[in-house]
């Protein structure tokens, strides 16, 4: 059974069809890339999964169960975490407190549900610190995000998503604004993650090196889906990218 299934989803903005009967299946533990030229519908698809955008038709299934009235605040209990394009960090809260915001799934249920009071607080802090450590930014825990270079702030945003230990991590253009070295570090990091990842990304090289499967969108339609090798060799994909570049 797929962890996430997008089934025949159509999204319209007025007269514009941003997604047209798009289907994508994401398997547990895999990295699934969503690529396509500008305006192809990548962010729209991301927003549908995150509950920001309501499709005109089609359905979403998580672990085989169809979602009804899907909203952004349902994501945590579905075991889905996301980072957004940009950072979304609170400027006046410490790095550690920013990461703690992501831990509330555990605070209210699951592993941490049986813990109470100060013990719970301490355990959550330990989790958040562990997430920061795993991304190499623990030394910045008490700093304000603004004190960190952009690449490190991106890691803090990622730590916040990881601290909830989601089964699915949704990343929209995580490499935007990163240097080449930082991009390579990100590839290694994503490869090492235990959960499934949906990666919306412009950088073809990053997508090709990190993804198990790739879905290619063009003008709101799926034009190819398969392994990186298959997608790279697909003439429709080459044409879509060449057409967009000219
Ligand atoms: N809120 C909106 N209202 C109207 N049109 C929208 C809205 N959001 C997106 N669109 C349009 O829908 C289409 C798909 O946009 P989307 O942002 O999903 O593309 P994308 O693949 O993420 O592009 P990019 O690579 O530039 O990020 C575009 O034509 C865009 O102009
Ligand atoms: Mg986009």
Short mmCIF file of C-alpha atoms and ligand atoms in Angstrom, two decimals:
data_model
loop_
_atom_site.label_atom_id
_atom_site.label_comp_id
_atom_site.label_asym_id
_atom_site.label_seq_id
_atom_site.Cartn_x
_atom_site.Cartn_y
_atom_site.Cartn_z
CA UNK A 1 0.00 0.00 0.00
CA UNK A 2 1.29 3.47 -0.87
CA UNK A 3 2.02 5.86 1.99
CA UNK A 4 0.54 8.73 0.00
CA UNK A 5 -1.61 8.54 -3.08
CA UNK A 6 -2.73 11.52 -5.13
CA UNK A 7 -5.50 10.25 -7.38
CA UNK A 8 -6.71 12.10 -10.49
CA UNK A 9 -6.40 15.52 -8.87
CA UNK A 10 -7.55 18.57 -10.83
CA UNK A 11 -7.01 22.11 -9.57
CA UNK A 12 -8.41 25.22 -11.25
CA UNK A 13 -7.65 28.86 -10.56
CA UNK A 14 -10.46 30.65 -12.35
CA UNK A 15 -10.09 29.69 -16.00
CA UNK A 16 -6.60 28.23 -15.54
CA UNK A 17 -6.20 24.50 -14.99
CA UNK A 18 -3.09 24.27 -12.79
CA UNK A 19 -3.34 20.48 -12.36
CA UNK A 20 -5.18 18.14 -14.67
CA UNK A 21 -6.01 14.64 -13.40
CA UNK A 22 -2.64 14.23 -11.71
CA UNK A 23 -1.86 10.94 -9.98
CA UNK A 24 1.23 10.25 -7.87
CA UNK A 25 1.97 7.36 -5.52
CA UNK A 26 4.66 7.69 -2.85
CA UNK A 27 5.96 4.48 -1.30
CA UNK A 28 7.17 4.24 2.34
CA UNK A 29 10.83 5.10 2.85
CA UNK A 30 11.41 6.33 -0.71
CA UNK A 31 12.44 9.74 -2.03
CA UNK A 32 9.97 10.89 -4.67
CA UNK A 33 10.88 13.90 -6.80
CA UNK A 34 8.36 16.23 -8.43
CA UNK A 35 9.98 18.20 -11.23
CA UNK A 36 8.88 20.26 -14.20
CA UNK A 37 9.40 23.64 -15.84
CA UNK A 38 8.18 26.93 -14.34
CA UNK A 39 4.44 26.99 -13.86
CA UNK A 40 4.12 23.22 -14.36
CA UNK A 41 2.06 22.84 -11.18
CA UNK A 42 4.67 21.55 -8.70
CA UNK A 43 3.87 23.95 -5.87
CA UNK A 44 0.15 23.53 -6.52
CA UNK A 45 0.53 19.77 -6.08
CA UNK A 46 2.55 20.33 -2.91
CA UNK A 47 -0.15 22.66 -1.59
CA UNK A 48 -2.88 20.11 -2.31
CA UNK A 49 -1.05 17.48 -0.25
CA UNK A 50 -0.47 20.01 2.55
CA UNK A 51 -4.15 20.98 2.60
CA UNK A 52 -3.64 24.59 1.50
CA UNK A 53 -5.32 24.11 -1.87
CA UNK A 54 -8.58 22.28 -2.42
CA UNK A 55 -8.80 20.29 -5.63
CA UNK A 56 -11.83 20.66 -7.92
CA UNK A 57 -11.85 16.87 -8.24
CA UNK A 58 -9.78 13.84 -7.36
CA UNK A 59 -8.73 12.44 -4.00
CA UNK A 60 -5.87 12.06 -1.53
CA UNK A 61 -5.19 8.83 0.32
CA UNK A 62 -2.78 8.35 3.21
CA UNK A 63 -1.99 4.70 3.98
CA UNK A 64 -4.94 3.74 1.79
CA UNK A 65 -7.46 5.91 3.66
CA UNK A 66 -9.11 8.71 1.73
CA UNK A 67 -8.82 12.13 3.37
CA UNK A 68 -12.00 14.15 3.78
CA UNK A 69 -11.92 17.91 4.24
CA UNK A 70 -8.11 17.87 4.37
CA UNK A 71 -6.54 20.89 6.19
CA UNK A 72 -2.96 21.92 7.02
CA UNK A 73 -3.43 21.29 10.76
CA UNK A 74 -4.31 17.63 10.03
CA UNK A 75 -0.81 16.94 8.64
CA UNK A 76 0.90 16.27 11.98
CA UNK A 77 -1.54 13.57 13.03
CA UNK A 78 -1.23 11.97 9.59
CA UNK A 79 2.52 11.71 10.23
CA UNK A 80 3.37 14.29 7.56
CA UNK A 81 5.76 17.20 8.10
CA UNK A 82 6.77 19.88 5.61
CA UNK A 83 9.11 22.73 5.03
CA UNK A 84 7.94 25.61 2.89
CA UNK A 85 9.62 27.52 0.11
CA UNK A 86 11.63 30.02 2.19
CA UNK A 87 12.16 29.48 5.90
CA UNK A 88 9.15 30.30 8.06
CA UNK A 89 11.23 30.63 11.24
CA UNK A 90 10.17 32.88 14.12
CA UNK A 91 12.71 35.71 14.21
CA UNK A 92 12.28 36.46 17.92
CA UNK A 93 12.47 32.88 19.18
CA UNK A 94 15.68 30.93 19.66
CA UNK A 95 16.73 28.22 17.25
CA UNK A 96 15.80 25.62 19.88
CA UNK A 97 12.34 27.10 20.44
CA UNK A 98 11.78 27.18 16.69
CA UNK A 99 12.49 23.46 16.55
CA UNK A 100 10.29 22.76 19.59
CA UNK A 101 7.33 24.13 17.62
CA UNK A 102 7.66 21.05 15.41
CA UNK A 103 7.56 18.67 18.36
CA UNK A 104 3.93 19.18 19.31
CA UNK A 105 2.84 16.00 17.55
CA UNK A 106 4.76 14.06 20.14
CA UNK A 107 3.64 16.33 22.94
CA UNK A 108 -0.01 15.50 22.38
CA UNK A 109 0.11 11.84 21.43
CA UNK A 110 2.21 8.83 20.63
CA UNK A 111 5.56 8.35 22.29
CA UNK A 112 5.26 11.44 24.47
CA UNK A 113 1.59 11.19 25.33
CA UNK A 114 2.26 9.41 28.61
CA UNK A 115 4.87 11.89 29.79
CA UNK A 116 3.80 14.81 31.89
CA UNK A 117 4.93 18.20 33.18
CA UNK A 118 8.60 18.98 33.52
CA UNK A 119 9.61 15.51 32.43
CA UNK A 120 7.79 15.99 29.15
CA UNK A 121 9.32 19.40 28.61
CA UNK A 122 12.81 18.04 29.20
CA UNK A 123 12.21 15.10 26.88
CA UNK A 124 10.95 17.40 24.12
CA UNK A 125 14.01 19.62 24.50
CA UNK A 126 16.25 16.58 24.28
CA UNK A 127 14.47 15.54 21.06
CA UNK A 128 14.84 19.01 19.59
CA UNK A 129 18.52 19.14 20.53
CA UNK A 130 19.05 15.72 18.95
CA UNK A 131 17.44 16.97 15.72
CA UNK A 132 19.70 20.03 15.73
CA UNK A 133 22.71 17.83 16.41
CA UNK A 134 21.89 15.46 13.57
CA UNK A 135 21.94 18.45 11.22
CA UNK A 136 25.11 19.92 12.67
CA UNK A 137 23.56 23.10 14.09
CA UNK A 138 23.24 22.26 17.82
CA UNK A 139 25.83 24.89 18.78
CA UNK A 140 23.35 27.54 17.60
CA UNK A 141 20.50 26.34 19.82
CA UNK A 142 20.23 29.50 21.91
CA UNK A 143 20.91 31.95 19.05
CA UNK A 144 18.19 33.80 17.16
CA UNK A 145 17.74 32.45 13.60
CA UNK A 146 18.80 35.81 12.14
CA UNK A 147 22.31 35.29 13.52
CA UNK A 148 22.83 32.23 11.29
CA UNK A 149 23.88 32.18 7.64
CA UNK A 150 21.06 31.20 5.24
CA UNK A 151 22.26 27.61 4.71
CA UNK A 152 22.21 26.94 8.45
CA UNK A 153 18.79 28.54 8.86
CA UNK A 154 17.51 26.09 6.23
CA UNK A 155 18.83 23.29 8.44
CA UNK A 156 16.95 24.68 11.43
CA UNK A 157 13.74 24.66 9.36
CA UNK A 158 14.50 21.05 8.43
CA UNK A 159 15.21 20.13 12.07
CA UNK A 160 11.79 21.49 12.99
CA UNK A 161 10.16 19.17 10.44
CA UNK A 162 12.26 16.16 11.51
CA UNK A 163 11.67 16.48 15.24
CA UNK A 164 8.11 15.21 14.83
CA UNK A 165 9.54 11.99 13.34
CA UNK A 166 7.12 12.03 10.41
CA UNK A 167 6.59 9.08 8.06
CA UNK A 168 6.53 11.56 5.18
CA UNK A 169 8.56 14.72 4.82
CA UNK A 170 7.45 17.22 2.17
CA UNK A 171 10.16 19.58 0.89
CA UNK A 172 9.43 22.45 -1.53
CA UNK A 173 12.64 23.58 -3.22
CA UNK A 174 14.92 22.85 -0.25
CA UNK A 175 18.01 23.74 -2.29
CA UNK A 176 16.82 27.25 -3.18
CA UNK A 177 19.43 29.80 -2.13
CA UNK A 178 22.02 27.16 -1.21
CA UNK A 179 25.60 27.11 -2.49
CA UNK A 180 26.85 24.11 -4.47
CA UNK A 181 28.62 22.70 -1.41
CA UNK A 182 25.50 23.15 0.72
CA UNK A 183 23.46 21.43 -2.01
CA UNK A 184 25.76 18.42 -1.90
CA UNK A 185 25.46 18.29 1.88
CA UNK A 186 21.68 18.42 1.49
CA UNK A 187 21.74 15.48 -0.92
CA UNK A 188 23.72 13.39 1.60
CA UNK A 189 21.34 14.43 4.34
CA UNK A 190 18.17 13.56 2.42
CA UNK A 191 19.65 10.21 1.42
CA UNK A 192 20.24 9.41 5.10
CA UNK A 193 16.67 10.13 6.20
CA UNK A 194 14.63 7.10 7.27
CA UNK A 195 11.22 8.46 6.24
CA UNK A 196 9.63 8.92 2.82
CA UNK A 197 10.40 12.28 1.21
CA UNK A 198 8.53 14.21 -1.46
CA UNK A 199 10.94 16.64 -3.03
CA UNK A 200 9.70 19.48 -5.23
CA UNK A 201 12.81 20.78 -6.92
CA UNK A 202 14.15 22.78 -9.80
CA UNK A 203 17.73 21.50 -9.73
CA UNK A 204 17.72 18.49 -12.06
CA UNK A 205 21.10 17.26 -10.79
CA UNK A 206 19.90 17.22 -7.19
CA UNK A 207 16.70 15.40 -8.09
CA UNK A 208 18.52 12.86 -10.23
CA UNK A 209 21.06 12.03 -7.54
CA UNK A 210 18.71 11.73 -4.58
CA UNK A 211 15.37 10.36 -5.82
CA UNK A 212 14.18 6.78 -6.11
CA UNK A 213 11.28 7.83 -8.33
CA UNK A 214 10.46 11.01 -10.20
CA UNK A 215 7.20 12.43 -11.50
CA UNK A 216 7.51 15.07 -14.20
CA UNK A 217 4.79 17.69 -14.62
CA UNK A 218 4.32 19.97 -17.59
CA UNK A 219 1.39 22.36 -17.98
CA UNK A 220 -0.36 20.66 -15.07
CA UNK A 221 -0.14 17.14 -16.47
CA UNK A 222 2.05 14.16 -15.60
CA UNK A 223 4.23 13.61 -18.66
CA UNK A 224 6.52 10.96 -17.15
CA UNK A 225 7.02 8.95 -13.99
CA UNK A 226 9.69 6.40 -13.15
CA UNK A 227 13.29 5.94 -12.09
CA UNK A 228 15.77 8.82 -12.58
CA UNK A 229 17.34 6.91 -15.48
CA UNK A 230 14.01 6.36 -17.22
CA UNK A 231 12.98 9.99 -16.75
CA UNK A 232 16.34 11.27 -17.96
CA UNK A 233 16.01 9.19 -21.12
CA UNK A 234 12.41 10.23 -21.81
CA UNK A 235 12.16 12.38 -24.96
CA UNK A 236 8.98 14.13 -23.71
CA UNK A 237 10.87 15.29 -20.62
CA UNK A 238 13.79 16.60 -22.64
CA UNK A 239 11.39 18.44 -24.90
CA UNK A 240 9.48 19.99 -21.99
CA UNK A 241 12.70 21.31 -20.46
CA UNK A 242 14.16 22.46 -23.78
CA UNK A 243 10.89 24.13 -24.69
CA UNK A 244 10.87 25.94 -21.37
CA UNK A 245 14.48 27.05 -21.78
CA UNK A 246 14.06 28.55 -25.25
N1 LIG B 1 -3.19 31.10 -6.28
C1 LIG B 1 -3.14 31.09 -7.61
N2 LIG B 1 -4.03 31.80 -8.34
C2 LIG B 1 -3.99 31.78 -9.69
N3 LIG B 1 -3.11 31.08 -10.41
C3 LIG B 1 -2.19 30.35 -9.75
C4 LIG B 1 -2.15 30.33 -8.32
N4 LIG B 1 -1.13 29.52 -7.93
C5 LIG B 1 -0.56 29.07 -9.07
N5 LIG B 1 -1.19 29.57 -10.16
C6 LIG B 1 -0.88 29.24 -11.56
O1 LIG B 1 -0.93 27.83 -11.67
C7 LIG B 1 0.12 27.35 -12.51
C8 LIG B 1 0.99 26.39 -11.72
O2 LIG B 1 1.70 27.14 -10.74
P1 LIG B 1 2.70 26.47 -9.71
O3 LIG B 1 3.13 27.55 -8.78
O4 LIG B 1 2.08 25.27 -9.12
O5 LIG B 1 3.91 26.04 -10.65
P2 LIG B 1 5.38 25.52 -10.25
O6 LIG B 1 5.60 24.29 -11.05
O7 LIG B 1 5.50 25.43 -8.79
O8 LIG B 1 6.29 26.69 -10.83
P3 LIG B 1 7.72 27.25 -10.30
O9 LIG B 1 8.74 26.31 -10.87
O10 LIG B 1 7.79 28.59 -10.93
O11 LIG B 1 7.70 27.27 -8.81
C9 LIG B 1 0.85 28.60 -13.01
O12 LIG B 1 0.32 28.94 -14.27
C10 LIG B 1 0.54 29.63 -11.97
O13 LIG B 1 0.58 30.92 -12.53
MG1 LIG B 2 6.81 26.34 -7.35
#
